[in-house]
């Protein structure tokens, strides 16, 4: 069994919580794209973890975790996180953590280039995480990147750094920054690569053998559908493919071996960084945005940047369901809306007086579209920690059903708080097929 978990919106939907919750039912948790631009928060009792590069399954001592070939890995960030996790009592060793020999490395000059690129764009900047993600993927596509396997040879590592830095420094100097020095970079990176060596693995083969041995594999998407470089709100996207197809490429798993796709959908939307966001709460709705930000703790897990907040966008989420082929949805953060008297849901867009139901390709269109809303009554009562659908207030049930109908996908799980046990697991045939657990009555039966 191989299941992919994917963010349906612009990221931070609560993928970390859901992966941590479901990890128990799997043997292996693997990441397939992105790098330490991700921030996945997991709360277990009074312990808080923020996973950036490592799969959220790492918290479970008996799970094996994989960093797939589609990722870009900053060795410094990798070991900072390994050390941080170790200090938090998590045992990390090469037996349970495998890093793809084919993953690409993020080098210090990638970070410098991320800065200069944002500076050059000025008002049109992407608002990246400045981790060097984009420039590392540019080098990969430009066929000059440094793969983990290349770096295992000291000579190749040194040569590639020298060659790539020559070009990078031209741009860095153009922006008035000090050029970086190849020997300094090499001296910093080489010992980290030595430390990385035992973790390096042919991960695609490893996953293939695991599948044959009937191991259950969970593929943990980072970022989200609308940040996908092909399908997202380009150019305001990340440089990888978080969508379901990317899971096959980025983990090296044949597409037909993937059993199912679970979409992580928040009951409202947020976005970090720049770019179109049709349902953003702005102007007269700024107070509402503040309320949601406070209640939902909507600040970057790593960068602490305040997240832009907006209403649920059914057009965008339908698009995500279609692109990824969601079999089921995990709906997160229901409790955050407890205080609202009324809740708006965008069910269509209007462009120059015409109603459209599909998500337009041109990012420019998104800034001229007018969301068409339906307003639902809020439930104005506490749902924090509710674990049974039947115990939700009627209006909360109505809201959940409305979202499911709008997106056209069954909801298999509802999250009512950041903790593992603050979750309603519903009987929906898809999830049941995957997990074979005794679970609560389905939405339709409650
Ligand atoms: P990810 O990037 O998709 O893993 O999401 P983040 O971890 O960046 O952001 C989601 C935040 O919401 C985290 O702080 C989670 O602990 C928190 N969270 C997840 N599910 C729920 C929920 O149902 N209710 C509340 N109140 N918080 C949640
Ligand atoms: P998780 O996995 C939210 C956004 C950045 C920026 C754009 C490009 O926690 O959901 P990048 O550094 O990737 O080149 O930045 O993508 N971004 C995220 N937004 N959640 C994330 O990850 C993100 N990772 C990148 O804010 O707008
Ligand atoms: Mg996040």
CSV table of C-alpha atoms in Angstrom, one decimal, residues 25 45 71 119 173 218 249 265 269 288 340 391 407 425:
chain,number,residue,atom,x,y,z
A,25,UNK,CA,-0.5,2.6,10.3
A,45,UNK,CA,1.5,15.7,24.5
A,71,UNK,CA,14.2,16.7,-2.9
A,119,UNK,CA,16.1,41.7,-4.7
A,173,UNK,CA,28.9,40.5,-7.3
A,218,UNK,CA,3.2,7.0,3.2
A,249,UNK,CA,8.9,11.0,-10.0
A,265,UNK,CA,-7.8,20.7,3.1
A,269,UNK,CA,-7.3,29.2,3.3
A,288,UNK,CA,-11.6,38.8,10.5
A,340,UNK,CA,-17.5,32.9,13.7
A,391,UNK,CA,-21.0,15.3,18.6
A,407,UNK,CA,-15.2,19.8,-3.7
A,425,UNK,CA,-11.9,9.6,11.8
